[in-house]
PDB file of C-alpha atoms in Angstrom:
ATOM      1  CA  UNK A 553     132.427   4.232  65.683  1.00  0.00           C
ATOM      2  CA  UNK A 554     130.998   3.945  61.966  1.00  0.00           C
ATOM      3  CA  UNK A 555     129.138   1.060  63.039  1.00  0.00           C
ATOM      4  CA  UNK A 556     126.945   3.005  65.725  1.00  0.00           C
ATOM      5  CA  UNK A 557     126.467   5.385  63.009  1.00  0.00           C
ATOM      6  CA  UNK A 558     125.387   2.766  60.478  1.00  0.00           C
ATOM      7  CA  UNK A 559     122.998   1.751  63.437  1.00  0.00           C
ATOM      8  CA  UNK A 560     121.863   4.960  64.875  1.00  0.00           C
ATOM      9  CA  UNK A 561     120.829   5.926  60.876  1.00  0.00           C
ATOM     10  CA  UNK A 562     119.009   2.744  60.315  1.00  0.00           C
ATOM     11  CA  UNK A 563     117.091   3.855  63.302  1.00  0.00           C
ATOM     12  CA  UNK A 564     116.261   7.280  62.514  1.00  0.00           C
ATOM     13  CA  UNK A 565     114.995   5.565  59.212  1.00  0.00           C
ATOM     14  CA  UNK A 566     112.828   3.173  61.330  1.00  0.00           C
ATOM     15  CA  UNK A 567     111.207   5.772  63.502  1.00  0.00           C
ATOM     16  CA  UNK A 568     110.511   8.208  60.677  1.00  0.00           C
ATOM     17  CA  UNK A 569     108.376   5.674  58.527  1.00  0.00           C
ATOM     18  CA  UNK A 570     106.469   4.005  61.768  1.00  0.00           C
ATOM     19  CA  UNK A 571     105.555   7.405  62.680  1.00  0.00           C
ATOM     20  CA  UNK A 572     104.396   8.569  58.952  1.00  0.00           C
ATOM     21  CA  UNK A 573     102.754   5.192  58.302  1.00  0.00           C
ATOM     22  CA  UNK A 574     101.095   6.465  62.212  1.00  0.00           C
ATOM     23  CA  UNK A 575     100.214   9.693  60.429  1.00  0.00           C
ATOM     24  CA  UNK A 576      98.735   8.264  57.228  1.00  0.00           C
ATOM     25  CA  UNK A 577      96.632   5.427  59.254  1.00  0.00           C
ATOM     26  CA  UNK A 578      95.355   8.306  61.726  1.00  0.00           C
ATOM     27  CA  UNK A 579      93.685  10.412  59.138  1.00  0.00           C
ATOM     28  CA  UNK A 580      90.905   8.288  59.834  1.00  0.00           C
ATOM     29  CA  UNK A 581      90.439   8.945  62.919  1.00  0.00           C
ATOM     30  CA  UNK A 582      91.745  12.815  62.619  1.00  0.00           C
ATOM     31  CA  UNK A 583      89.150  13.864  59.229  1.00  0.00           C
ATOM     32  CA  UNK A 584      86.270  11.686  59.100  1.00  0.00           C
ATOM     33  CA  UNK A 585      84.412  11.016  56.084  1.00  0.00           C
ATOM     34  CA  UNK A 586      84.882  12.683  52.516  1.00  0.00           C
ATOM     35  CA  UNK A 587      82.624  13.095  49.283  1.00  0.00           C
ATOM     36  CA  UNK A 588      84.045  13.792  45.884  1.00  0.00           C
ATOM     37  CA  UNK A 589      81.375  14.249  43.133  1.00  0.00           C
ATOM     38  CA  UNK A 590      82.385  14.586  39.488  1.00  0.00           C
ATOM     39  CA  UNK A 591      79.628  17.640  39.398  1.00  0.00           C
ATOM     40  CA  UNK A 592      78.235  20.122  42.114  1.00  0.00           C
ATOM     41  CA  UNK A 593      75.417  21.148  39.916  1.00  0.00           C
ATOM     42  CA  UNK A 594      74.539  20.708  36.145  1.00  0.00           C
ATOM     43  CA  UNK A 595      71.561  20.577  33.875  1.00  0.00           C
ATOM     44  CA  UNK A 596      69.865  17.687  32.115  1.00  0.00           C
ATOM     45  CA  UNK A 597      67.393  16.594  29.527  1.00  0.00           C
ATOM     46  CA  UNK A 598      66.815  13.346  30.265  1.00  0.00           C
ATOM     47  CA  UNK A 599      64.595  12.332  33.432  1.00  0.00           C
ATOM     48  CA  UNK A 600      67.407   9.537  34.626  1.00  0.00           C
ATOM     49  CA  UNK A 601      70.746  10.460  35.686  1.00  0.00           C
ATOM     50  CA  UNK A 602      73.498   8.532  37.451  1.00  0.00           C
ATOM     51  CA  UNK A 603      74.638  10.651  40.635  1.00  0.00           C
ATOM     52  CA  UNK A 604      79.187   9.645  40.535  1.00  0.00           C
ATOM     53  CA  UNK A 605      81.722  10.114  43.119  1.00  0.00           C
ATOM     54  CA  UNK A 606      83.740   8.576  45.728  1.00  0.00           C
ATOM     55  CA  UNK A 607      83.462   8.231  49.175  1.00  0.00           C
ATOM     56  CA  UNK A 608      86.560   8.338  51.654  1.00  0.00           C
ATOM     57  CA  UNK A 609      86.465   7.072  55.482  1.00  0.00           C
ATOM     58  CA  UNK A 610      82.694   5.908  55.489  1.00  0.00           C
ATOM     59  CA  UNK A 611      80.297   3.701  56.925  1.00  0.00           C
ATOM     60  CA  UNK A 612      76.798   4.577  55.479  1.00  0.00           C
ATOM     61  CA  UNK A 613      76.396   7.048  52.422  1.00  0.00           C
ATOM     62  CA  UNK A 614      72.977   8.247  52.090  1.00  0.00           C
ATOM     63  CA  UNK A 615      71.032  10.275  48.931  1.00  0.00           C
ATOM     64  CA  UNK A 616      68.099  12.613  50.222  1.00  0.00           C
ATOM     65  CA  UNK A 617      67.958   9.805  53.179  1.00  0.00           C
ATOM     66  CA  UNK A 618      68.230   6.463  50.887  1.00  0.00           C
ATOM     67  CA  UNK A 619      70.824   4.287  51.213  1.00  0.00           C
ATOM     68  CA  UNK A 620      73.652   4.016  48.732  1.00  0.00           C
ATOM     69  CA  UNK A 621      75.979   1.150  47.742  1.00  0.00           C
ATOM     70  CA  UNK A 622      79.962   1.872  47.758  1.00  0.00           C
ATOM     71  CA  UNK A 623      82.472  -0.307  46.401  1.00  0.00           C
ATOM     72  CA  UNK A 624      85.317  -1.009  48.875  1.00  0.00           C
ATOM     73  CA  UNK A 625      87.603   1.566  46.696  1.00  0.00           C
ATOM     74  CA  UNK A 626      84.862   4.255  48.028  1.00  0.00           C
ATOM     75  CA  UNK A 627      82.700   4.341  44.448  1.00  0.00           C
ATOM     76  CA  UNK A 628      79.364   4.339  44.087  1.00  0.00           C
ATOM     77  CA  UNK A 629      77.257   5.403  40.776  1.00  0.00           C
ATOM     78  CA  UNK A 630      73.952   5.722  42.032  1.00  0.00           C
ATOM     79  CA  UNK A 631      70.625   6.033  39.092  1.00  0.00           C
ATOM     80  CA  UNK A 632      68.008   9.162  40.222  1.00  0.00           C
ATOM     81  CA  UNK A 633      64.931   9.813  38.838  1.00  0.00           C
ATOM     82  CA  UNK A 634      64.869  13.621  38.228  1.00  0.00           C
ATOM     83  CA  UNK A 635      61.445  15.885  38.614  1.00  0.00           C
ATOM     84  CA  UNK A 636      60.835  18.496  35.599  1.00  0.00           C
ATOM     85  CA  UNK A 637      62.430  21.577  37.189  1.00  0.00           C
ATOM     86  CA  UNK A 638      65.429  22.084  40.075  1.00  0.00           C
ATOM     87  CA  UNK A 639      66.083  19.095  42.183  1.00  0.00           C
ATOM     88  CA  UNK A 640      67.895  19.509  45.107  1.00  0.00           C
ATOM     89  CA  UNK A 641      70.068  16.640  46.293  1.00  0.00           C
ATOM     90  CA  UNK A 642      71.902  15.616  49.980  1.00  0.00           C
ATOM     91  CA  UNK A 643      74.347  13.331  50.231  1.00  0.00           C
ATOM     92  CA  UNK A 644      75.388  12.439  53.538  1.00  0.00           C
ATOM     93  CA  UNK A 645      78.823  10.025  54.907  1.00  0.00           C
ATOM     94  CA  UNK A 646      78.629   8.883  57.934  1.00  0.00           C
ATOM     95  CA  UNK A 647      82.174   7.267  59.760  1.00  0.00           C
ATOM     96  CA  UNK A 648      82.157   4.142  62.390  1.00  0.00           C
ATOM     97  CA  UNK A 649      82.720   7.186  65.362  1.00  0.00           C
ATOM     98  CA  UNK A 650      79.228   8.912  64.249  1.00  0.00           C
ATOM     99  CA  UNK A 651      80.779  11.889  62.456  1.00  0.00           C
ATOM    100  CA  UNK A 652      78.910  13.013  59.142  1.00  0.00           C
ATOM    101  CA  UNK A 653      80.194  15.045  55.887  1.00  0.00           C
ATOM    102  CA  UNK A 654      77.150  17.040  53.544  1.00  0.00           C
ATOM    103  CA  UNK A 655      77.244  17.367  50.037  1.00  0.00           C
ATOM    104  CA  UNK A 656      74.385  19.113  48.079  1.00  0.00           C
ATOM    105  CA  UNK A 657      73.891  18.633  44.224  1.00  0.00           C
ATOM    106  CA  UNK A 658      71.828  21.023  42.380  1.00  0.00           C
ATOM    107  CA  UNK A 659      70.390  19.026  38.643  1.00  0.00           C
ATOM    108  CA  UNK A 660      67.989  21.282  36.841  1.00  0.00           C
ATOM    109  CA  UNK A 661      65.724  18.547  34.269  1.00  0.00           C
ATOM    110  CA  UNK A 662      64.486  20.578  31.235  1.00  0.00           C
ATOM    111  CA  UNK A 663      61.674  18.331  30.458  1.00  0.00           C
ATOM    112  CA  UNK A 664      60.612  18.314  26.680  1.00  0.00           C
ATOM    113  CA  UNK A 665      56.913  18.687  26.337  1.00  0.00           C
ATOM    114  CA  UNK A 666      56.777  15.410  24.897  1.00  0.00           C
ATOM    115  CA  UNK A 667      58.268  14.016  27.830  1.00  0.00           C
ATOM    116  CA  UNK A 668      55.528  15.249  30.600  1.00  0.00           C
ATOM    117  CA  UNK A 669      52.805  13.636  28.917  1.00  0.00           C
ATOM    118  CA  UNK A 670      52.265   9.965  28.387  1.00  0.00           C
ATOM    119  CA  UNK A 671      52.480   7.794  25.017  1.00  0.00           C
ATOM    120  CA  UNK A 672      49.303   6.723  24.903  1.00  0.00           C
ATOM    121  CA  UNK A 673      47.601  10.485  25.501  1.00  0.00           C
ATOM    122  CA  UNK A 674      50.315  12.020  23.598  1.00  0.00           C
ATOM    123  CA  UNK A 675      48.064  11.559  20.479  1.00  0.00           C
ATOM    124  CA  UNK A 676      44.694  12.922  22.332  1.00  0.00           C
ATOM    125  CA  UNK A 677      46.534  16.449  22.918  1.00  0.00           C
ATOM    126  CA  UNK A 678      48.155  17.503  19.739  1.00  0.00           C
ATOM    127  CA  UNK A 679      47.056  20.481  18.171  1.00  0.00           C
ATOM    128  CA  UNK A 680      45.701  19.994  14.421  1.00  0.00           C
ATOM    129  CA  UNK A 681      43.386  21.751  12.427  1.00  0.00           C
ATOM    130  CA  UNK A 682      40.045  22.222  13.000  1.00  0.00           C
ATOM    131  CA  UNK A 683      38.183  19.582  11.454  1.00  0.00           C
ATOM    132  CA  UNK A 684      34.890  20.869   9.832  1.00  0.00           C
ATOM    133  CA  UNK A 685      31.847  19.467  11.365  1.00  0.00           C
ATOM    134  CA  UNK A 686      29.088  17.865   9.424  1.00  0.00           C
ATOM    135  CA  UNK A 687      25.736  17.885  11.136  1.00  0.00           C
ATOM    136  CA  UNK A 688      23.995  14.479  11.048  1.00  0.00           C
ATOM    137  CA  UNK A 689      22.045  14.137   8.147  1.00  0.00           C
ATOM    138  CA  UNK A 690      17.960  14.763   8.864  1.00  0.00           C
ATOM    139  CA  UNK A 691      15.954  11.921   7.811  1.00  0.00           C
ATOM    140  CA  UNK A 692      12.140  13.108   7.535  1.00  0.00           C
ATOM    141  CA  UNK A 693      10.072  10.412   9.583  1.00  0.00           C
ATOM    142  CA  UNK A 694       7.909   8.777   6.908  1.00  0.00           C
ATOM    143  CA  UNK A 695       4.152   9.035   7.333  1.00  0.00           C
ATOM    144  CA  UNK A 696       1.992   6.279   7.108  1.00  0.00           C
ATOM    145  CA  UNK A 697      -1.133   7.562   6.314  1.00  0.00           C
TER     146      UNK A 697
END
């Protein structure tokens, strides 16, 4: 009798853990793909960011339609050059079965002035004093009578 027991508990142990081990491989299959990013929307002063996060149950993750690389833990840190003003980022997952998860990410840039105009016109557009003006000096034309 105690050895059925022993037996029919060693089963129930069995069964329980194949069918969560089931249940944790099917969430695949059950959620499709995920997106984590570290922000949703923030601001910047600097024209290059690096758009962080982690992927979950992809295939293909794409930024406003280019492709992104992902480590195989889901990662991917991703450089973006930003326009002055609101720039409004998609980020899309798609799985192996064709289903797709959306993220959006709102960066606002707040250019400097300095930073919207070249280096080498930076020099032509600042704002001094005005400089006095000498008219060219009037040479009488000699006569040669």
């Amino acid at each position: 009798m105690r050895d059925s027991r022993f037996v029919r508990l060693i089963l129930i142990i069995f069964f329980v853990l194949a069918a969560g081990y089931a249940a944790y491989e099917a969430q695949g299959l059950l959620y499709g793909p995920r997106i984590h990013l570290e922000n949703q929307t923030f601001a910047s002063d600097t024209s290059f960011v690096a758009i962080k996060g982690r992927a979950e149950r992809i295939a293909e993750l794409r930024i406003n339609g280019k492709t992104v690389n992902v480590t195989e833990n889901g990662e991917f840190d991703e450089p973006f050059l930003l326009a002055p003003g609101s720039n409004h980022l998609i980020l899309e997952a798609r799985d192996a079965r064709g289903r797709t998860a959306l993220e959006t990410l709102d960066i606002v840039y707040r250019a400097s002035e300095d930073a919207l105009v070249p280096a080498s016109h930076a020099a032509d557009l600042r704002v001094s004093s005005p400089a006095t003006t000498s008219s060219p000096a009037t040479s009488t034309p000699e006569s040669t009578f």
